[in-house]
mmCIF file of C-alpha atoms and ligand atoms in Angstrom:
data_model
loop_
_atom_site.group_PDB
_atom_site.id
_atom_site.type_symbol
_atom_site.label_atom_id
_atom_site.label_comp_id
_atom_site.label_asym_id
_atom_site.label_seq_id
_atom_site.Cartn_x
_atom_site.Cartn_y
_atom_site.Cartn_z
ATOM 1 C CA MET A 193 1.416 34.278 -4.527
ATOM 2 C CA SER A 194 3.711 32.661 -1.948
ATOM 3 C CA ASP A 195 6.690 30.658 -3.066
ATOM 4 C CA TRP A 196 5.491 27.437 -1.502
ATOM 5 C CA GLN A 197 8.668 25.543 -2.234
ATOM 6 C CA GLU A 198 10.694 28.196 -0.366
ATOM 7 C CA LEU A 199 8.291 27.964 2.593
ATOM 8 C CA GLU A 200 8.810 24.210 2.642
ATOM 9 C CA LYS A 201 12.562 24.637 2.726
ATOM 10 C CA LYS A 202 12.325 27.091 5.611
ATOM 11 C CA TYR A 203 9.647 25.543 7.830
ATOM 12 C CA PHE A 204 9.179 21.858 7.096
ATOM 13 C CA MET A 205 11.435 19.109 8.412
ATOM 14 C CA SER A 206 13.716 17.940 5.685
ATOM 15 C CA THR A 207 12.296 14.442 5.217
ATOM 16 C CA PHE A 208 10.799 14.266 1.731
ATOM 17 C CA LYS A 209 12.597 14.363 -1.610
ATOM 18 C CA ARG A 210 9.727 16.294 -3.172
ATOM 19 C CA LEU A 211 9.128 16.699 -6.870
ATOM 20 C CA PRO A 212 8.941 20.374 -7.934
ATOM 21 C CA VAL A 213 5.153 20.545 -8.208
ATOM 22 C CA THR A 214 2.682 22.214 -5.805
ATOM 23 C CA LEU A 215 -0.708 20.559 -6.223
ATOM 24 C CA VAL A 216 -3.843 22.515 -5.384
ATOM 25 C CA ARG A 217 -6.789 20.634 -6.871
ATOM 26 C CA GLY A 218 -7.820 17.214 -8.182
ATOM 27 C CA GLN A 219 -10.732 15.722 -10.106
ATOM 28 C CA GLY A 220 -10.979 12.129 -11.285
ATOM 29 C CA ILE A 221 -7.530 10.997 -12.359
ATOM 30 C CA ARG A 222 -6.301 14.557 -12.965
ATOM 31 C CA VAL A 223 -4.654 17.134 -10.679
ATOM 32 C CA TRP A 224 -3.700 20.785 -11.160
ATOM 33 C CA ASP A 225 -0.763 22.734 -9.784
ATOM 34 C CA ASP A 226 -0.670 26.285 -8.381
ATOM 35 C CA LYS A 227 0.008 27.682 -11.870
ATOM 36 C CA GLY A 228 -3.029 25.964 -13.338
ATOM 37 C CA LYS A 229 -1.092 23.247 -15.173
ATOM 38 C CA GLU A 230 -2.937 19.933 -15.540
ATOM 39 C CA TYR A 231 -1.430 16.482 -14.904
ATOM 40 C CA LEU A 232 -2.592 12.923 -15.384
ATOM 41 C CA ASP A 233 -2.091 11.399 -11.938
ATOM 42 C CA PHE A 234 -0.580 7.900 -12.066
ATOM 43 C CA VAL A 235 0.709 8.188 -8.489
ATOM 44 C CA GLY A 236 -2.813 8.414 -7.090
ATOM 45 C CA GLY A 237 -1.886 9.688 -3.637
ATOM 46 C CA TRP A 238 0.632 6.811 -3.397
ATOM 47 C CA ALA A 239 -1.820 4.036 -4.266
ATOM 48 C CA VAL A 240 -4.417 5.644 -1.991
ATOM 49 C CA ASN A 241 -6.940 7.408 -4.234
ATOM 50 C CA VAL A 242 -8.638 4.258 -5.492
ATOM 51 C CA LEU A 243 -11.654 6.254 -6.734
ATOM 52 C CA GLY A 244 -9.536 9.131 -8.008
ATOM 53 C CA HIS A 245 -9.769 12.689 -6.696
ATOM 54 C CA CYS A 246 -12.920 14.135 -5.147
ATOM 55 C CA HIS A 247 -15.164 11.268 -6.266
ATOM 56 C CA PRO A 248 -18.791 12.132 -5.371
ATOM 57 C CA VAL A 249 -19.094 8.888 -3.376
ATOM 58 C CA ILE A 250 -16.328 10.193 -1.104
ATOM 59 C CA THR A 251 -17.319 13.857 -0.991
ATOM 60 C CA ASP A 252 -20.961 12.942 -0.294
ATOM 61 C CA ALA A 253 -19.971 10.609 2.544
ATOM 62 C CA LEU A 254 -17.651 13.290 3.950
ATOM 63 C CA ASN A 255 -20.298 15.994 3.691
ATOM 64 C CA GLU A 256 -23.013 13.955 5.292
ATOM 65 C CA GLN A 257 -20.929 12.466 8.073
ATOM 66 C CA SER A 258 -19.187 15.775 8.863
ATOM 67 C CA ARG A 259 -22.598 17.286 9.555
ATOM 68 C CA THR A 260 -23.636 14.321 11.697
ATOM 69 C CA LEU A 261 -20.745 13.119 13.877
ATOM 70 C CA ILE A 262 -16.997 13.359 13.250
ATOM 71 C CA GLN A 263 -15.247 12.075 16.346
ATOM 72 C CA VAL A 264 -16.239 10.574 19.669
ATOM 73 C CA SER A 265 -14.123 8.254 21.765
ATOM 74 C CA ASN A 266 -13.863 4.543 21.282
ATOM 75 C CA GLN A 267 -15.483 3.979 24.669
ATOM 76 C CA PHE A 268 -18.762 4.442 22.794
ATOM 77 C CA TYR A 269 -20.308 2.360 20.004
ATOM 78 C CA THR A 270 -20.485 4.231 16.698
ATOM 79 C CA ILE A 271 -22.486 3.099 13.694
ATOM 80 C CA PRO A 272 -20.170 3.882 10.725
ATOM 81 C CA GLN A 273 -17.358 1.910 12.441
ATOM 82 C CA LEU A 274 -19.552 -1.147 12.923
ATOM 83 C CA ARG A 275 -21.023 -0.999 9.420
ATOM 84 C CA LEU A 276 -17.525 -0.890 7.910
ATOM 85 C CA ALA A 277 -16.335 -3.668 10.247
ATOM 86 C CA GLU A 278 -19.173 -5.908 9.059
ATOM 87 C CA LEU A 279 -18.684 -5.129 5.359
ATOM 88 C CA LEU A 280 -14.914 -5.748 5.511
ATOM 89 C CA VAL A 281 -15.086 -8.947 7.536
ATOM 90 C CA GLU A 282 -17.912 -10.348 5.399
ATOM 91 C CA ASN A 283 -15.764 -9.824 2.301
ATOM 92 C CA CYS A 284 -12.493 -11.389 3.444
ATOM 93 C CA CYS A 285 -11.270 -14.573 5.115
ATOM 94 C CA LEU A 286 -10.747 -12.991 8.549
ATOM 95 C CA ASP A 287 -13.085 -12.755 11.520
ATOM 96 C CA ARG A 288 -12.365 -9.544 13.423
ATOM 97 C CA VAL A 289 -11.064 -6.062 12.758
ATOM 98 C CA PHE A 290 -9.470 -3.130 14.586
ATOM 99 C CA PHE A 291 -9.211 0.305 12.945
ATOM 100 C CA SER A 292 -6.255 2.666 13.214
ATOM 101 C CA SER A 293 -5.133 5.710 11.251
ATOM 102 C CA SER A 294 -2.013 4.659 9.304
ATOM 103 C CA GLY A 295 -0.415 1.608 7.796
ATOM 104 C CA ALA A 296 2.461 1.552 10.246
ATOM 105 C CA GLU A 297 0.001 1.697 13.110
ATOM 106 C CA ALA A 298 -1.981 -1.220 11.657
ATOM 107 C CA ASN A 299 1.261 -3.218 11.390
ATOM 108 C CA GLU A 300 2.079 -2.344 15.008
ATOM 109 C CA GLY A 301 -1.291 -3.879 15.877
ATOM 110 C CA ALA A 302 -0.421 -7.014 13.882
ATOM 111 C CA ILE A 303 2.969 -7.266 15.619
ATOM 112 C CA LYS A 304 1.341 -6.891 19.045
ATOM 113 C CA LEU A 305 -1.195 -9.603 18.177
ATOM 114 C CA ALA A 306 1.614 -11.966 17.131
ATOM 115 C CA ARG A 307 3.549 -11.276 20.348
ATOM 116 C CA LYS A 308 0.484 -11.881 22.481
ATOM 117 C CA TYR A 309 -0.352 -15.046 20.529
ATOM 118 C CA GLY A 310 3.177 -16.314 21.094
ATOM 119 C CA ARG A 311 2.901 -15.564 24.772
ATOM 120 C CA ILE A 312 -0.361 -17.492 25.116
ATOM 121 C CA HIS A 313 0.048 -20.336 22.634
ATOM 122 C CA LEU A 314 3.744 -20.735 21.746
ATOM 123 C CA ASP A 315 5.467 -20.826 25.084
ATOM 124 C CA GLY A 316 6.468 -17.160 25.009
ATOM 125 C CA ALA A 317 7.845 -17.174 21.443
ATOM 126 C CA TYR A 318 8.119 -13.588 20.175
ATOM 127 C CA GLU A 319 10.286 -13.451 17.065
ATOM 128 C CA ILE A 320 8.784 -12.405 13.756
ATOM 129 C CA ILE A 321 10.452 -13.359 10.489
ATOM 130 C CA THR A 322 10.159 -10.656 7.811
ATOM 131 C CA ALA A 323 11.725 -10.143 4.386
ATOM 132 C CA MET A 324 14.654 -8.117 3.168
ATOM 133 C CA GLY A 325 13.535 -5.424 0.746
ATOM 134 C CA SER A 326 10.180 -5.225 2.505
ATOM 135 C CA PHE A 327 8.412 -2.087 3.654
ATOM 136 C CA HIS A 328 6.181 -2.097 6.722
ATOM 137 C CA GLY A 329 6.248 1.517 7.949
ATOM 138 C CA ARG A 330 8.240 4.167 9.817
ATOM 139 C CA THR A 331 7.632 3.494 13.508
ATOM 140 C CA MET A 332 10.445 1.890 15.517
ATOM 141 C CA ALA A 333 8.954 -1.612 15.430
ATOM 142 C CA THR A 334 7.936 -1.393 11.784
ATOM 143 C CA ILE A 335 11.396 -0.242 10.664
ATOM 144 C CA ALA A 336 12.798 -3.226 12.567
ATOM 145 C CA ALA A 337 10.338 -5.329 10.537
ATOM 146 C CA THR A 338 11.279 -3.489 7.322
ATOM 147 C CA GLY A 339 14.276 -5.372 5.971
ATOM 148 C CA GLN A 340 16.157 -2.386 4.551
ATOM 149 C CA ARG A 341 19.339 -1.104 6.202
ATOM 150 C CA LYS A 342 18.878 2.470 4.977
ATOM 151 C CA PHE A 343 15.682 2.839 7.027
ATOM 152 C CA GLN A 344 17.121 1.101 10.102
ATOM 153 C CA GLU A 345 20.679 2.376 10.471
ATOM 154 C CA PRO A 346 20.079 5.980 11.652
ATOM 155 C CA PHE A 347 17.806 4.788 14.469
ATOM 156 C CA VAL A 348 19.547 1.872 16.150
ATOM 157 C CA PRO A 349 19.051 0.325 18.612
ATOM 158 C CA LEU A 350 15.750 -0.951 17.221
ATOM 159 C CA PRO A 351 13.268 -3.104 19.110
ATOM 160 C CA GLY A 352 14.428 -6.728 19.024
ATOM 161 C CA GLY A 353 12.542 -9.766 17.882
ATOM 162 C CA PHE A 354 12.665 -9.308 14.112
ATOM 163 C CA ILE A 355 14.668 -11.446 11.715
ATOM 164 C CA ASN A 356 14.985 -10.164 8.130
ATOM 165 C CA VAL A 357 15.529 -12.937 5.589
ATOM 166 C CA GLU A 358 15.682 -13.089 1.794
ATOM 167 C CA TYR A 359 12.283 -12.666 0.078
ATOM 168 C CA ASN A 360 10.990 -15.396 -2.214
ATOM 169 C CA ASN A 361 13.185 -17.969 -0.480
ATOM 170 C CA ILE A 362 11.330 -20.514 1.667
ATOM 171 C CA GLU A 363 14.599 -22.100 2.809
ATOM 172 C CA ALA A 364 15.610 -18.770 4.399
ATOM 173 C CA ILE A 365 12.409 -18.760 6.451
ATOM 174 C CA LYS A 366 12.954 -22.375 7.474
ATOM 175 C CA ALA A 367 16.538 -21.643 8.528
ATOM 176 C CA ALA A 368 15.470 -18.617 10.612
ATOM 177 C CA THR A 369 12.667 -20.480 12.412
ATOM 178 C CA SER A 370 13.336 -21.500 15.990
ATOM 179 C CA ALA A 371 11.464 -22.138 19.229
ATOM 180 C CA LEU A 372 11.374 -18.329 19.578
ATOM 181 C CA THR A 373 9.425 -17.750 16.322
ATOM 182 C CA CYS A 374 5.772 -16.720 16.582
ATOM 183 C CA ALA A 375 5.000 -15.364 13.104
ATOM 184 C CA VAL A 376 6.062 -14.704 9.532
ATOM 185 C CA MET A 377 5.156 -11.283 8.134
ATOM 186 C CA LEU A 378 5.259 -10.628 4.378
ATOM 187 C CA GLU A 379 3.871 -8.482 1.565
ATOM 188 C CA PRO A 380 2.089 -10.428 -1.228
ATOM 189 C CA LEU A 381 4.443 -8.531 -3.522
ATOM 190 C CA GLN A 382 7.005 -5.909 -2.543
ATOM 191 C CA GLY A 383 5.559 -2.589 -3.676
ATOM 192 C CA GLU A 384 8.044 -0.101 -2.255
ATOM 193 C CA ASN A 385 11.031 -2.145 -3.338
ATOM 194 C CA GLY A 386 10.072 -1.924 -7.001
ATOM 195 C CA VAL A 387 7.037 -4.224 -7.393
ATOM 196 C CA ASN A 388 8.891 -7.492 -6.794
ATOM 197 C CA ILE A 389 6.687 -10.499 -7.440
ATOM 198 C CA PRO A 390 7.589 -13.816 -5.776
ATOM 199 C CA ASP A 391 7.429 -17.227 -7.453
ATOM 200 C CA SER A 392 3.959 -18.727 -7.587
ATOM 201 C CA ASP A 393 4.707 -21.521 -5.092
ATOM 202 C CA TYR A 394 6.420 -19.296 -2.488
ATOM 203 C CA PHE A 395 3.308 -18.467 -0.484
ATOM 204 C CA HIS A 396 2.048 -22.062 -0.616
ATOM 205 C CA GLU A 397 5.336 -23.121 0.939
ATOM 206 C CA VAL A 398 5.223 -20.324 3.526
ATOM 207 C CA ARG A 399 1.642 -21.231 4.484
ATOM 208 C CA LYS A 400 2.573 -24.916 4.806
ATOM 209 C CA TRP A 401 5.609 -24.077 6.953
ATOM 210 C CA CYS A 402 3.563 -21.804 9.233
ATOM 211 C CA ASP A 403 0.895 -24.487 9.642
ATOM 212 C CA ARG A 404 3.421 -27.195 10.387
ATOM 213 C CA ASN A 405 5.075 -25.063 13.084
ATOM 214 C CA GLY A 406 2.008 -23.359 14.504
ATOM 215 C CA LEU A 407 3.216 -19.908 13.354
ATOM 216 C CA LEU A 408 0.944 -17.045 12.372
ATOM 217 C CA LEU A 409 1.134 -15.759 8.804
ATOM 218 C CA ILE A 410 0.729 -11.981 8.655
ATOM 219 C CA LEU A 411 0.109 -10.444 5.227
ATOM 220 C CA ASP A 412 0.775 -6.735 4.854
ATOM 221 C CA GLU A 413 -1.817 -5.803 2.202
ATOM 222 C CA ILE A 414 -1.534 -2.091 2.922
ATOM 223 C CA GLN A 415 -0.558 -1.443 -0.692
ATOM 224 C CA THR A 416 -1.995 -4.501 -2.449
ATOM 225 C CA GLY A 417 -5.451 -4.539 -0.823
ATOM 226 C CA MET A 418 -8.751 -2.937 -1.871
ATOM 227 C CA GLY A 419 -8.650 -4.173 -5.457
ATOM 228 C CA ARG A 420 -5.240 -2.763 -6.385
ATOM 229 C CA THR A 421 -3.884 -6.021 -7.831
ATOM 230 C CA GLY A 422 -7.109 -7.096 -9.559
ATOM 231 C CA THR A 423 -8.804 -8.985 -6.728
ATOM 232 C CA LEU A 424 -10.207 -7.343 -3.608
ATOM 233 C CA PHE A 425 -7.195 -8.709 -1.704
ATOM 234 C CA ALA A 426 -3.975 -10.036 -3.236
ATOM 235 C CA TYR A 427 -4.058 -13.221 -1.124
ATOM 236 C CA GLU A 428 -6.963 -14.425 -3.294
ATOM 237 C CA GLN A 429 -4.467 -14.765 -6.169
ATOM 238 C CA LEU A 430 -1.854 -16.457 -3.987
ATOM 239 C CA GLY A 431 -4.247 -19.316 -3.235
ATOM 240 C CA ILE A 432 -3.639 -19.086 0.521
ATOM 241 C CA GLU A 433 -5.229 -17.273 3.444
ATOM 242 C CA PRO A 434 -3.406 -15.257 6.101
ATOM 243 C CA ASP A 435 -4.061 -15.394 9.860
ATOM 244 C CA ILE A 436 -3.641 -11.640 10.147
ATOM 245 C CA MET A 437 -3.903 -8.987 7.419
ATOM 246 C CA THR A 438 -3.259 -5.263 7.478
ATOM 247 C CA LEU A 439 -4.856 -2.650 5.228
ATOM 248 C CA ALA A 440 -4.463 1.114 4.858
ATOM 249 C CA LYS A 441 -3.739 3.139 1.692
ATOM 250 C CA GLY A 442 -6.816 2.431 -0.474
ATOM 251 C CA LEU A 443 -9.134 1.632 2.426
ATOM 252 C CA GLY A 444 -10.324 5.209 2.870
ATOM 253 C CA GLY A 445 -9.802 6.367 -0.707
ATOM 254 C CA GLY A 446 -7.847 9.347 0.695
ATOM 255 C CA VAL A 447 -8.931 9.728 4.322
ATOM 256 C CA PRO A 448 -6.552 8.330 6.941
ATOM 257 C CA ILE A 449 -7.871 4.930 7.961
ATOM 258 C CA ALA A 450 -6.129 1.582 8.369
ATOM 259 C CA ALA A 451 -7.113 -1.823 9.689
ATOM 260 C CA VAL A 452 -5.682 -4.944 11.217
ATOM 261 C CA LEU A 453 -7.833 -8.031 10.652
ATOM 262 C CA ALA A 454 -7.374 -11.432 12.272
ATOM 263 C CA ARG A 455 -8.797 -14.912 12.383
ATOM 264 C CA GLU A 456 -10.683 -15.629 15.563
ATOM 265 C CA LYS A 457 -7.781 -17.663 16.992
ATOM 266 C CA ALA A 458 -5.337 -14.770 16.416
ATOM 267 C CA ALA A 459 -7.627 -11.979 17.657
ATOM 268 C CA VAL A 460 -6.132 -12.276 21.126
ATOM 269 C CA PHE A 461 -6.296 -8.718 22.503
ATOM 270 C CA SER A 462 -8.026 -8.311 25.844
ATOM 271 C CA PRO A 463 -9.800 -5.057 26.737
ATOM 272 C CA GLY A 464 -7.276 -2.259 27.345
ATOM 273 C CA GLU A 465 -4.367 -3.895 25.502
ATOM 274 C CA HIS A 466 -4.764 -1.925 22.297
ATOM 275 C CA GLY A 467 -6.487 1.288 21.327
ATOM 276 C CA SER A 468 -6.472 4.504 19.334
ATOM 277 C CA THR A 469 -7.939 7.976 19.794
ATOM 278 C CA PHE A 470 -8.697 8.676 16.140
ATOM 279 C CA GLY A 471 -8.772 5.080 14.897
ATOM 280 C CA GLY A 472 -12.048 4.176 13.219
ATOM 281 C CA ASN A 473 -13.823 7.428 13.981
ATOM 282 C CA PRO A 474 -17.228 8.015 12.370
ATOM 283 C CA LEU A 475 -15.863 10.342 9.667
ATOM 284 C CA VAL A 476 -13.202 8.040 8.229
ATOM 285 C CA CYS A 477 -15.365 4.927 8.624
ATOM 286 C CA ALA A 478 -18.279 6.506 6.770
ATOM 287 C CA VAL A 479 -15.905 7.199 3.890
ATOM 288 C CA GLY A 480 -14.327 3.725 4.108
ATOM 289 C CA TYR A 481 -17.801 2.176 3.945
ATOM 290 C CA ALA A 482 -18.717 4.260 0.899
ATOM 291 C CA VAL A 483 -15.459 3.358 -0.862
ATOM 292 C CA LEU A 484 -15.678 -0.376 -0.192
ATOM 293 C CA SER A 485 -19.353 -0.439 -1.198
ATOM 294 C CA PHE A 486 -18.469 1.265 -4.474
ATOM 295 C CA ILE A 487 -15.649 -1.205 -5.142
ATOM 296 C CA LEU A 488 -17.918 -4.186 -4.490
ATOM 297 C CA GLU A 489 -20.992 -2.904 -6.317
ATOM 298 C CA ASN A 490 -19.142 -1.742 -9.425
ATOM 299 C CA GLY A 491 -16.871 -4.708 -10.078
ATOM 300 C CA VAL A 492 -13.780 -2.557 -9.622
ATOM 301 C CA PRO A 493 -11.317 -5.486 -9.225
ATOM 302 C CA ALA A 494 -12.379 -6.962 -12.584
ATOM 303 C CA SER A 495 -11.902 -3.615 -14.272
ATOM 304 C CA VAL A 496 -8.463 -3.324 -12.604
ATOM 305 C CA ARG A 497 -7.516 -6.718 -14.089
ATOM 306 C CA GLU A 498 -8.542 -5.576 -17.553
ATOM 307 C CA VAL A 499 -7.018 -2.076 -17.493
ATOM 308 C CA GLY A 500 -3.920 -3.342 -15.665
ATOM 309 C CA ALA A 501 -3.329 -6.012 -18.325
ATOM 310 C CA TYR A 502 -3.764 -3.320 -20.971
ATOM 311 C CA LEU A 503 -1.226 -1.046 -19.216
ATOM 312 C CA MET A 504 1.304 -3.892 -19.020
ATOM 313 C CA ALA A 505 0.769 -4.758 -22.698
ATOM 314 C CA GLU A 506 1.281 -1.118 -23.709
ATOM 315 C CA LEU A 507 4.455 -0.925 -21.599
ATOM 316 C CA ASP A 508 5.677 -4.129 -23.256
ATOM 317 C CA ARG A 509 5.142 -2.407 -26.604
ATOM 318 C CA LEU A 510 7.294 0.502 -25.440
ATOM 319 C CA ARG A 511 9.878 -2.013 -24.325
ATOM 320 C CA SER A 512 10.246 -3.255 -27.883
ATOM 321 C CA SER A 513 10.919 0.327 -29.062
ATOM 322 C CA PHE A 514 13.407 1.344 -26.359
ATOM 323 C CA ASP A 515 16.291 -1.012 -25.702
ATOM 324 C CA PHE A 516 17.079 0.575 -22.331
ATOM 325 C CA ILE A 517 13.800 -0.742 -20.907
ATOM 326 C CA THR A 518 14.753 -4.005 -19.211
ATOM 327 C CA ASP A 519 11.565 -5.151 -17.461
ATOM 328 C CA VAL A 520 7.820 -4.611 -17.109
ATOM 329 C CA ARG A 521 6.225 -6.249 -14.089
ATOM 330 C CA GLY A 522 3.167 -5.892 -11.927
ATOM 331 C CA ARG A 523 -0.278 -7.050 -10.884
ATOM 332 C CA GLY A 524 -3.427 -5.119 -11.711
ATOM 333 C CA LEU A 525 -2.765 -1.394 -11.434
ATOM 334 C CA LEU A 526 0.500 -1.737 -9.526
ATOM 335 C CA VAL A 527 3.175 -1.851 -12.187
ATOM 336 C CA ALA A 528 6.878 -1.057 -12.521
ATOM 337 C CA LEU A 529 8.936 -0.233 -15.582
ATOM 338 C CA GLU A 530 12.642 -0.923 -15.161
ATOM 339 C CA PHE A 531 15.556 0.659 -17.040
ATOM 340 C CA GLU A 532 19.120 -0.344 -17.707
ATOM 341 C CA GLY A 533 20.596 2.774 -16.061
ATOM 342 C CA GLU A 534 19.644 4.994 -13.141
ATOM 343 C CA ILE A 535 17.438 7.282 -15.210
ATOM 344 C CA SER A 536 14.137 7.274 -13.351
ATOM 345 C CA GLY A 537 14.719 10.850 -12.104
ATOM 346 C CA LYS A 538 15.109 12.040 -15.700
ATOM 347 C CA VAL A 539 12.070 10.064 -16.862
ATOM 348 C CA ILE A 540 9.930 11.540 -14.073
ATOM 349 C CA GLU A 541 11.134 15.062 -14.883
ATOM 350 C CA ALA A 542 10.372 14.681 -18.586
ATOM 351 C CA CYS A 543 6.916 13.275 -17.739
ATOM 352 C CA ILE A 544 6.151 16.130 -15.350
ATOM 353 C CA GLU A 545 6.997 18.626 -18.075
ATOM 354 C CA ARG A 546 4.463 16.893 -20.336
ATOM 355 C CA GLY A 547 1.764 16.527 -17.695
ATOM 356 C CA LEU A 548 2.090 12.993 -16.288
ATOM 357 C CA LEU A 549 2.871 12.137 -12.661
ATOM 358 C CA LEU A 550 4.719 8.873 -11.940
ATOM 359 C CA ASN A 551 6.643 7.536 -8.947
ATOM 360 C CA PRO A 552 10.432 7.001 -9.140
ATOM 361 C CA VAL A 553 10.272 3.816 -7.056
ATOM 362 C CA LYS A 554 13.963 3.028 -7.626
ATOM 363 C CA PRO A 555 16.824 4.885 -9.307
ATOM 364 C CA ASN A 556 16.310 2.537 -12.279
ATOM 365 C CA ALA A 557 12.526 1.992 -12.119
ATOM 366 C CA VAL A 558 9.305 3.994 -12.186
ATOM 367 C CA ARG A 559 6.018 2.832 -10.698
ATOM 368 C CA PHE A 560 2.432 3.213 -11.937
ATOM 369 C CA MET A 561 -0.318 3.151 -9.300
ATOM 370 C CA PRO A 562 -3.179 5.176 -10.790
ATOM 371 C CA PRO A 563 -6.705 5.306 -9.368
ATOM 372 C CA LEU A 564 -8.555 2.011 -9.840
ATOM 373 C CA ILE A 565 -11.185 3.778 -11.956
ATOM 374 C CA THR A 566 -8.595 4.563 -14.649
ATOM 375 C CA ARG A 567 -9.806 3.622 -18.137
ATOM 376 C CA LYS A 568 -7.946 2.422 -21.225
ATOM 377 C CA LYS A 569 -8.168 5.794 -22.961
ATOM 378 C CA GLU A 570 -6.392 7.393 -19.997
ATOM 379 C CA VAL A 571 -3.733 4.692 -20.164
ATOM 380 C CA ASP A 572 -3.351 5.603 -23.866
ATOM 381 C CA GLU A 573 -2.935 9.246 -22.924
ATOM 382 C CA ALA A 574 -0.305 8.397 -20.298
ATOM 383 C CA MET A 575 1.543 6.119 -22.732
ATOM 384 C CA GLY A 576 1.666 8.901 -25.323
ATOM 385 C CA ILE A 577 3.281 11.229 -22.793
ATOM 386 C CA LEU A 578 5.668 8.570 -21.532
ATOM 387 C CA LYS A 579 6.766 7.679 -25.061
ATOM 388 C CA ASP A 580 7.523 11.344 -25.827
ATOM 389 C CA ALA A 581 9.477 11.590 -22.588
ATOM 390 C CA LEU A 582 11.490 8.446 -23.379
ATOM 391 C CA ILE A 583 12.274 9.747 -26.869
ATOM 392 C CA GLN A 584 13.561 12.976 -25.364
ATOM 393 C CA ILE A 585 15.901 11.309 -22.903
ATOM 394 C CA SER A 586 17.116 8.523 -25.179
HETATM 395 C C1 PLP B 227 2.680 2.366 2.685
HETATM 396 C C2 PLP B 227 2.953 1.070 3.315
HETATM 397 C C3 PLP B 227 3.089 0.937 4.716
HETATM 398 C C4 PLP B 227 3.062 2.115 5.654
HETATM 399 O O1 PLP B 227 1.854 2.809 5.660
HETATM 400 P P1 PLP B 227 1.778 4.273 6.322
HETATM 401 O O2 PLP B 227 0.329 4.629 6.224
HETATM 402 O O3 PLP B 227 2.677 5.166 5.538
HETATM 403 O O4 PLP B 227 2.233 4.128 7.731
HETATM 404 C C5 PLP B 227 3.272 -0.337 5.228
HETATM 405 N N1 PLP B 227 3.337 -1.412 4.431
HETATM 406 C C6 PLP B 227 3.218 -1.327 3.086
HETATM 407 C C7 PLP B 227 3.276 -2.569 2.262
HETATM 408 C C8 PLP B 227 3.036 -0.083 2.488
HETATM 409 O O5 PLP B 227 2.956 0.012 1.150
#
């Protein structure tokens, strides 16, 4: 057998801090490595595998569509794309959709829409206010939007027109607003920065400020969408509606598909101004349709609320046994456990040994983002492993 980790070192660009596990197979919420060892997967393809691994709904859609039509160009109408467009739009507050292949690319679409809107309706305003600690992707424009120096610094100069202000602070948005501002772009909660949840009135204030100044509100629901936080979209819990919303991760349940959705007034592209070769091809859209149908028909968001609350309660119980646990926070099945010291690497390692995969979201915090079909008994199993691991390192 090849030493895959040596091959990686030799041939792959050195961009990922990988964990020492080579995964070869998955089923439900479990995966297996190249030595046959089984793991409970609470990373879930990075909040992507909403139906777990190799769910029949996904494999059937893939099988059928791959024998029918995989890719044509977007100069033709294709049926899976239009069926998914209808199902998505009919189940959210927005009016139109465009499909792309990654989250960053969907956010690029949102940024282009905001620029064009500013050009037409706001006297050429082009600046977008975003939050520090946010994550919007790895393209040049989306790292300019991402308010984290470590992602920006190696690549300056970045495209202009982005102002990063403190998250959860409406005054910071007000202070950054000028005649040049066309939009505010935010995550409903900051997933990549450790599951940071803003105060309950923050988004009401942001929405009011955008309305008063004619600005677009863009919500990046790439991580929070598709039922992850216990409602189909996180904005439903914020009590406000965005003008533009982006989706990716869970949308295809594992196939690369993303979307930018907009209200009619913000859907300002003219023919030829935006496009994508792969975006919304029949294969990924057939899977996206199957996934969204499953989520809607099986009450997945309600089950996420229940199992997510159970996971948080169990983590709170652990917190009372281990004094180095300082916080448990999350929404639905997007949860972080924070520690006093920078021990998340050790926690992850001890969990891997015992057959549980978690994400070290920060040096002092681990993140849980299991498939949305996870049940309480699997949470129990994960908690048993985590407790053992915490005992070992404490
Ligand atoms: C993952 C993520 C992105 C980037 O998505 P990619 O598919 O990796 O380009 C953007 N925004 C948020 C909130 C994300 O979680």
